[in-house]
Short mmCIF file of C-alpha atoms in Angstrom, two decimals:
data_model
loop_
_atom_site.label_atom_id
_atom_site.label_comp_id
_atom_site.label_asym_id
_atom_site.label_seq_id
_atom_site.Cartn_x
_atom_site.Cartn_y
_atom_site.Cartn_z
CA MET K 241 -1.28 85.73 108.41
CA LEU K 242 0.30 89.14 108.03
CA MET K 243 -0.82 92.13 110.05
CA ARG K 244 -0.06 95.43 108.32
CA ILE K 245 -0.22 98.45 110.61
CA HIS K 246 -0.11 101.77 108.75
CA ALA K 247 0.18 104.87 110.91
CA THR K 248 0.03 108.54 109.97
CA ASP K 249 -0.07 111.83 111.86
CA LEU K 250 2.98 111.12 114.01
CA PRO K 251 3.42 113.71 116.80
CA GLY K 252 7.04 114.76 116.18
CA ARG K 253 10.42 114.04 117.73
CA VAL K 254 9.82 116.20 120.78
CA CYS K 255 7.13 115.36 123.29
CA PRO K 256 6.77 118.42 125.53
CA GLY K 257 6.22 117.99 129.23
CA ASP K 258 3.17 119.07 131.17
CA SER K 259 1.88 118.48 134.70
CA GLY K 260 3.16 115.11 135.87
CA PHE K 261 4.85 114.35 132.54
CA PRO K 262 8.55 115.22 132.08
CA GLY K 263 8.68 115.40 128.27
CA TYR K 264 11.09 113.61 125.92
CA ASP K 265 13.38 114.30 122.97
CA ASN K 266 14.26 112.15 119.94
CA VAL K 267 10.96 110.29 120.19
CA HIS K 268 10.53 107.05 118.20
CA VAL K 269 7.80 104.42 117.95
CA GLY K 270 7.91 100.68 117.21
CA VAL K 271 6.17 97.37 117.90
CA GLN K 272 7.01 95.75 121.23
CA ARG K 273 7.75 92.02 121.34
CA ARG K 274 5.72 89.94 123.79
CA ASP K 275 7.48 89.41 127.14
CA ARG K 276 10.45 91.54 126.02
CA ARG K 277 9.66 95.17 126.75
CA GLU K 278 13.09 96.28 125.50
CA ASP K 279 12.79 94.42 122.15
CA ILE K 280 11.20 96.93 119.76
CA MET K 281 10.67 96.10 116.08
CA GLY K 282 10.71 98.68 113.30
CA LEU K 283 11.53 101.93 115.08
CA HIS K 284 10.28 105.01 113.24
CA PRO K 285 11.16 108.58 114.24
CA GLY K 286 8.28 110.57 115.69
CA ASP K 287 8.45 113.09 112.85
CA ALA K 288 8.18 110.53 110.03
CA PRO K 289 5.37 111.25 107.55
CA SER K 290 4.04 107.73 108.20
CA ALA K 291 5.05 104.37 109.65
CA LEU K 292 4.39 100.83 108.47
CA TRP K 293 4.87 97.62 110.39
CA ILE K 294 4.30 94.16 108.96
CA ILE K 295 3.89 91.53 111.65
CA GLU K 296 3.89 87.82 110.93
CA CYS K 297 1.29 86.06 113.07
CA GLU K 298 -0.61 82.83 113.30
CA ALA K 299 -4.38 83.00 113.07
CA ARG K 300 -6.90 80.26 113.70
CA GLY K 301 -10.65 80.28 113.43
CA GLY K 302 -12.74 78.63 116.11
CA PRO K 303 -16.08 78.76 117.90
CA ALA K 304 -15.01 81.92 119.76
CA GLY K 305 -13.87 83.62 116.53
CA VAL K 306 -10.44 84.23 115.07
CA ASP K 307 -7.52 84.02 117.50
CA ILE K 308 -4.31 85.77 116.43
CA ARG K 309 -1.01 84.84 118.06
CA GLY K 310 2.65 85.47 117.50
CA PRO K 311 5.80 86.95 119.00
CA HIS K 312 4.45 90.51 118.76
CA ILE K 313 0.90 89.71 119.91
CA GLN K 314 0.25 90.32 123.61
CA GLY K 315 -2.51 89.12 125.93
CA ARG K 316 -4.68 86.07 126.40
CA PRO K 317 -7.30 84.66 123.99
CA GLY K 318 -10.21 87.05 123.67
CA ALA K 319 -8.10 89.98 124.91
CA ARG K 320 -5.16 90.06 122.49
CA PHE K 321 -3.46 93.27 121.42
CA VAL K 322 -0.36 94.78 119.82
CA TYR K 323 1.74 97.33 121.70
CA LEU K 324 3.12 100.32 119.84
CA ALA K 325 5.86 101.51 122.17
CA TRP K 326 6.94 105.15 122.35
CA GLY K 327 10.37 106.02 123.62
CA ALA K 328 13.35 108.33 123.49
CA VAL K 329 16.45 107.16 121.62
CA ASP K 330 19.75 108.38 123.04
CA GLY K 331 23.01 109.15 121.21
CA ILE K 332 24.10 105.50 121.13
CA GLY K 333 20.74 104.19 119.92
CA HIS K 334 19.35 102.99 123.27
CA PHE K 335 15.52 103.09 123.41
CA THR K 336 13.90 104.12 126.69
CA GLY K 337 10.15 103.60 126.58
CA PHE K 338 7.78 106.08 128.18
CA ARG K 339 4.32 105.38 126.71
CA ARG K 340 2.45 102.64 124.81
CA ALA K 341 -0.59 102.40 122.58
CA LYS K 342 -2.51 99.14 122.88
CA LEU K 343 -4.11 98.13 119.55
CA MET K 344 -7.01 95.98 120.76
CA LEU K 345 -7.63 92.95 118.54
CA ASP K 346 -10.92 92.15 120.26
CA ALA K 347 -12.19 95.35 118.60
CA VAL K 348 -11.75 93.84 115.11
CA ASP K 349 -15.20 93.17 113.65
CA PRO K 350 -15.66 89.34 113.49
CA GLU K 351 -16.53 89.50 109.77
CA ILE K 352 -13.32 91.42 109.07
CA ALA K 353 -11.32 88.93 111.16
CA GLU K 354 -12.80 86.01 109.18
CA ALA K 355 -12.08 87.76 105.87
CA ALA K 356 -8.51 88.43 107.02
CA LEU K 357 -8.12 84.77 107.93
CA ARG K 358 -9.20 83.81 104.40
CA SER K 359 -7.07 86.45 102.64
CA GLY K 360 -4.03 86.12 104.87
CA THR K 361 -3.82 89.83 105.72
CA LEU K 362 -5.29 91.99 108.46
CA ARG K 363 -4.79 95.74 107.99
CA ALA K 364 -4.89 98.55 110.53
CA ARG K 365 -4.85 102.30 109.87
CA LEU K 366 -4.54 104.89 112.60
CA GLY K 367 -3.20 108.31 113.49
CA LEU K 368 -0.61 108.46 116.25
CA THR K 369 -1.16 111.92 117.77
CA ASP K 370 -3.58 112.35 120.67
CA ALA K 371 -5.77 115.39 121.39
CA LYS K 372 -2.93 117.08 123.35
CA GLY K 373 -0.47 116.66 120.48
CA HIS K 374 1.35 113.87 122.36
CA PRO K 375 2.04 110.31 121.21
CA LEU K 376 -1.16 108.24 121.19
CA CYS K 377 -1.41 105.90 124.17
CA ALA K 378 -3.82 103.64 126.09
CA ALA K 379 -6.31 101.21 124.52
CA VAL K 380 -6.97 101.97 120.84
CA ARG K 381 -10.32 100.90 119.38
CA PRO K 382 -12.48 102.12 116.49
CA PRO K 383 -13.03 104.85 115.50
CA ALA K 384 -9.40 105.73 116.40
CA ILE K 385 -8.28 102.70 114.36
CA THR K 386 -9.73 101.19 111.19
CA TRP K 387 -9.39 97.44 110.61
CA SER K 388 -9.80 95.80 107.20
CA ALA K 389 -8.92 92.54 105.46
CA GLY K 390 -6.95 91.69 102.33
#
């Protein structure tokens, strides 16, 4: 199965500081590999008009529903998710993460998950700027994300 994550409304390359948050420059976002926090796939600058990630995964149907696994899928069965990692990129291209958005797969409607299993594609659409104008973080569930199949 392919998972296509399409993001819009990126917050910009500068993430200003506020109380308890230092702020960052040259902000980028990408998909974090499981068990390798420093391995980020598909970095996009924070001021891009949109971002698209296509993740190859393995999906299986079963009595508990569709289980999606793969190198970029985190968590245990029933609590799987994809991390979008936010970080600052320095002058030599080194990524230093400072925030993550957790796209919760248990929030995918079971009928959509089954349709995605049949079609071979699960799609996600979301905006990446939070209410403060910062990079979106924490657990992301509908209505902040829209899941569809095909």
